[in-house]
Amino acid sequence: MINLKEAIQHVYDIVGAIYEVHKELGAGLNEYCYQEGFQMQLEEQAIPYVREMSFHPSYHGKLMQAQYRIDFLCKSDVIVECKAVDDLNSNMRSQLYNYMRLLKHSCGIIVNFGSKTAKVERYFYDKQTNEILSYDGQVIHRYRK
């Protein structure tokens, strides 16, 4: 079972970096501008990251040709998806959940820089139960094994 207290602490400085970017840039810019600002903030805080990391999902143990790209992989296991929209929707959240499951990374953050205040949602993937959990430990989604 995932230790939520440790996982929440693990993403703490990443979330702080997100708020710093929004505080300086404000709302109303495009997603790429926020991504660039976030990258600069990660560098300032010396948080390790990979931007636009590509990966191929697998099917029956074989890599597929299909390719996905995550916005940021921070600290080698925290997926960060950046949006600049009116509201986050279930498709955007599902995208993050699937990335977490396919890559087997336990932490995921989706941020909406497009609103008046940055909207940050943290999710956690429990590899043992194959469940996505919210910040407060509620099961958000359960994948079949």
mmCIF file of C-alpha atoms in Angstrom:
data_model
loop_
_atom_site.group_PDB
_atom_site.id
_atom_site.type_symbol
_atom_site.label_atom_id
_atom_site.label_comp_id
_atom_site.label_asym_id
_atom_site.label_seq_id
_atom_site.Cartn_x
_atom_site.Cartn_y
_atom_site.Cartn_z
ATOM 1 C CA MET A 1 0.000 0.000 0.000
ATOM 2 C CA ILE A 2 1.255 3.469 -0.854
ATOM 3 C CA ASN A 3 2.368 5.707 2.018
ATOM 4 C CA LEU A 4 0.343 8.857 1.275
ATOM 5 C CA LYS A 5 2.128 10.979 3.871
ATOM 6 C CA GLU A 6 5.500 10.324 2.202
ATOM 7 C CA ALA A 7 4.046 10.765 -1.285
ATOM 8 C CA ILE A 8 2.482 14.115 -0.371
ATOM 9 C CA GLN A 9 5.779 15.336 1.066
ATOM 10 C CA HIS A 10 7.562 14.142 -2.082
ATOM 11 C CA VAL A 11 5.529 16.513 -4.292
ATOM 12 C CA TYR A 12 5.584 19.471 -1.895
ATOM 13 C CA ASP A 13 8.398 21.484 -3.548
ATOM 14 C CA ILE A 14 7.046 20.768 -7.044
ATOM 15 C CA VAL A 15 3.673 22.243 -6.048
ATOM 16 C CA GLY A 16 5.507 25.231 -4.580
ATOM 17 C CA ALA A 17 7.253 25.761 -7.914
ATOM 18 C CA ILE A 18 3.887 25.682 -9.698
ATOM 19 C CA TYR A 19 2.494 28.411 -7.422
ATOM 20 C CA GLU A 20 5.604 30.552 -7.952
ATOM 21 C CA VAL A 21 5.104 30.412 -11.719
ATOM 22 C CA HIS A 22 1.443 31.373 -11.494
ATOM 23 C CA LYS A 23 2.188 34.143 -8.991
ATOM 24 C CA GLU A 24 4.595 35.777 -11.428
ATOM 25 C CA LEU A 25 2.865 35.093 -14.766
ATOM 26 C CA GLY A 26 -0.792 35.281 -13.702
ATOM 27 C CA ALA A 27 -3.677 33.893 -15.743
ATOM 28 C CA GLY A 28 -4.432 34.191 -19.445
ATOM 29 C CA LEU A 29 -1.256 32.989 -21.150
ATOM 30 C CA ASN A 30 -0.895 29.858 -23.248
ATOM 31 C CA GLU A 31 0.181 26.470 -21.929
ATOM 32 C CA TYR A 32 3.650 26.639 -23.483
ATOM 33 C CA CYS A 33 4.468 29.888 -21.709
ATOM 34 C CA TYR A 34 3.604 28.298 -18.354
ATOM 35 C CA GLN A 35 5.618 25.196 -19.218
ATOM 36 C CA GLU A 36 8.649 27.337 -19.976
ATOM 37 C CA GLY A 37 8.215 29.285 -16.743
ATOM 38 C CA PHE A 38 7.796 26.034 -14.809
ATOM 39 C CA GLN A 39 10.968 24.642 -16.372
ATOM 40 C CA MET A 40 12.864 27.769 -15.346
ATOM 41 C CA GLN A 41 11.489 27.527 -11.812
ATOM 42 C CA LEU A 42 12.464 23.852 -11.539
ATOM 43 C CA GLU A 43 15.993 24.807 -12.561
ATOM 44 C CA GLU A 44 16.101 27.638 -10.012
ATOM 45 C CA GLN A 45 15.028 25.253 -7.254
ATOM 46 C CA ALA A 46 17.383 22.507 -8.497
ATOM 47 C CA ILE A 47 14.491 20.039 -8.866
ATOM 48 C CA PRO A 48 15.507 17.342 -11.348
ATOM 49 C CA TYR A 49 13.164 16.993 -14.325
ATOM 50 C CA VAL A 50 12.747 15.797 -17.897
ATOM 51 C CA ARG A 51 10.532 17.892 -20.179
ATOM 52 C CA GLU A 52 8.283 16.288 -22.804
ATOM 53 C CA MET A 53 9.380 12.757 -22.039
ATOM 54 C CA SER A 54 8.142 10.287 -24.672
ATOM 55 C CA PHE A 55 7.148 6.714 -23.978
ATOM 56 C CA HIS A 56 5.542 3.765 -25.726
ATOM 57 C CA PRO A 57 2.846 1.744 -23.951
ATOM 58 C CA SER A 58 3.031 -2.023 -24.054
ATOM 59 C CA TYR A 59 0.457 -4.636 -24.925
ATOM 60 C CA HIS A 60 0.913 -8.217 -23.734
ATOM 61 C CA GLY A 61 4.483 -7.342 -22.789
ATOM 62 C CA LYS A 62 5.386 -5.930 -26.214
ATOM 63 C CA LEU A 63 6.061 -2.255 -26.886
ATOM 64 C CA MET A 64 3.530 -0.605 -29.166
ATOM 65 C CA GLN A 65 4.345 1.930 -31.873
ATOM 66 C CA ALA A 66 1.901 4.383 -30.290
ATOM 67 C CA GLN A 67 3.746 7.147 -28.510
ATOM 68 C CA TYR A 68 2.729 9.469 -25.693
ATOM 69 C CA ARG A 69 4.487 12.494 -24.271
ATOM 70 C CA ILE A 70 4.189 13.765 -20.723
ATOM 71 C CA ASP A 71 4.816 17.449 -20.024
ATOM 72 C CA PHE A 72 7.273 16.918 -17.155
ATOM 73 C CA LEU A 73 8.726 14.052 -15.185
ATOM 74 C CA CYS A 74 10.120 15.511 -11.959
ATOM 75 C CA LYS A 75 12.353 13.742 -9.441
ATOM 76 C CA SER A 76 12.269 10.677 -11.743
ATOM 77 C CA ASP A 77 8.765 9.635 -10.635
ATOM 78 C CA VAL A 78 6.356 12.620 -10.438
ATOM 79 C CA ILE A 79 4.369 13.234 -13.614
ATOM 80 C CA VAL A 80 3.261 16.847 -14.087
ATOM 81 C CA GLU A 81 0.686 17.736 -16.722
ATOM 82 C CA CYS A 82 0.219 21.454 -17.414
ATOM 83 C CA LYS A 83 -2.982 22.970 -18.773
ATOM 84 C CA ALA A 84 -4.164 26.528 -19.435
ATOM 85 C CA VAL A 85 -7.936 26.122 -19.777
ATOM 86 C CA ASP A 86 -11.141 27.422 -18.187
ATOM 87 C CA ASP A 87 -11.679 24.214 -16.196
ATOM 88 C CA LEU A 88 -10.004 20.833 -15.880
ATOM 89 C CA ASN A 89 -12.213 18.011 -17.104
ATOM 90 C CA SER A 90 -12.418 14.250 -16.649
ATOM 91 C CA ASN A 91 -10.572 13.557 -19.945
ATOM 92 C CA MET A 92 -7.599 15.591 -18.778
ATOM 93 C CA ARG A 93 -7.561 13.781 -15.454
ATOM 94 C CA SER A 94 -7.883 10.387 -17.168
ATOM 95 C CA GLN A 95 -4.880 11.247 -19.322
ATOM 96 C CA LEU A 96 -2.798 11.771 -16.153
ATOM 97 C CA TYR A 97 -4.156 8.615 -14.486
ATOM 98 C CA ASN A 98 -3.266 6.522 -17.523
ATOM 99 C CA TYR A 99 0.231 7.969 -17.721
ATOM 100 C CA MET A 100 0.746 7.108 -14.043
ATOM 101 C CA ARG A 101 -0.517 3.566 -14.553
ATOM 102 C CA LEU A 102 1.363 2.896 -17.798
ATOM 103 C CA LEU A 103 4.642 4.248 -16.412
ATOM 104 C CA LYS A 104 3.972 2.831 -12.923
ATOM 105 C CA HIS A 105 4.787 6.174 -11.281
ATOM 106 C CA SER A 106 3.190 6.747 -7.901
ATOM 107 C CA CYS A 107 2.716 10.546 -8.056
ATOM 108 C CA GLY A 108 0.923 12.729 -10.567
ATOM 109 C CA ILE A 109 0.033 16.405 -10.621
ATOM 110 C CA ILE A 110 -2.279 18.181 -13.022
ATOM 111 C CA VAL A 111 -2.210 21.960 -12.910
ATOM 112 C CA ASN A 112 -4.461 24.506 -14.546
ATOM 113 C CA PHE A 113 -2.571 27.754 -14.941
ATOM 114 C CA GLY A 114 -5.483 29.279 -16.887
ATOM 115 C CA SER A 115 -7.628 30.166 -13.887
ATOM 116 C CA LYS A 116 -7.349 33.245 -11.656
ATOM 117 C CA THR A 117 -5.481 31.137 -9.098
ATOM 118 C CA ALA A 118 -3.493 28.048 -10.077
ATOM 119 C CA LYS A 119 -5.604 24.917 -9.642
ATOM 120 C CA VAL A 120 -3.386 22.022 -8.575
ATOM 121 C CA GLU A 121 -4.634 18.465 -8.203
ATOM 122 C CA ARG A 122 -2.407 15.725 -6.767
ATOM 123 C CA TYR A 123 -3.044 12.045 -7.397
ATOM 124 C CA PHE A 124 -1.281 8.897 -6.310
ATOM 125 C CA TYR A 125 -1.083 5.502 -7.973
ATOM 126 C CA ASP A 126 -0.960 2.410 -5.786
ATOM 127 C CA LYS A 127 0.776 -0.282 -7.859
ATOM 128 C CA GLN A 128 -0.340 -3.082 -5.541
ATOM 129 C CA THR A 129 -4.060 -2.305 -5.699
ATOM 130 C CA ASN A 130 -3.961 -0.721 -9.181
ATOM 131 C CA GLU A 131 -5.883 2.297 -7.867
ATOM 132 C CA ILE A 132 -5.621 6.046 -8.322
ATOM 133 C CA LEU A 133 -6.006 7.867 -5.005
ATOM 134 C CA SER A 134 -6.793 11.492 -4.258
ATOM 135 C CA TYR A 135 -4.828 13.742 -1.934
ATOM 136 C CA ASP A 136 -7.005 12.610 0.988
ATOM 137 C CA GLY A 137 -6.691 8.893 0.190
ATOM 138 C CA GLN A 138 -10.047 8.385 -1.521
ATOM 139 C CA VAL A 139 -10.090 5.907 -4.411
ATOM 140 C CA ILE A 140 -10.671 7.930 -7.591
ATOM 141 C CA HIS A 141 -10.262 5.165 -10.141
ATOM 142 C CA ARG A 142 -9.686 1.431 -9.986
ATOM 143 C CA TYR A 143 -8.066 -0.397 -12.906
ATOM 144 C CA ARG A 144 -8.654 -4.064 -13.601
ATOM 145 C CA LYS A 145 -5.704 -6.286 -12.854
#
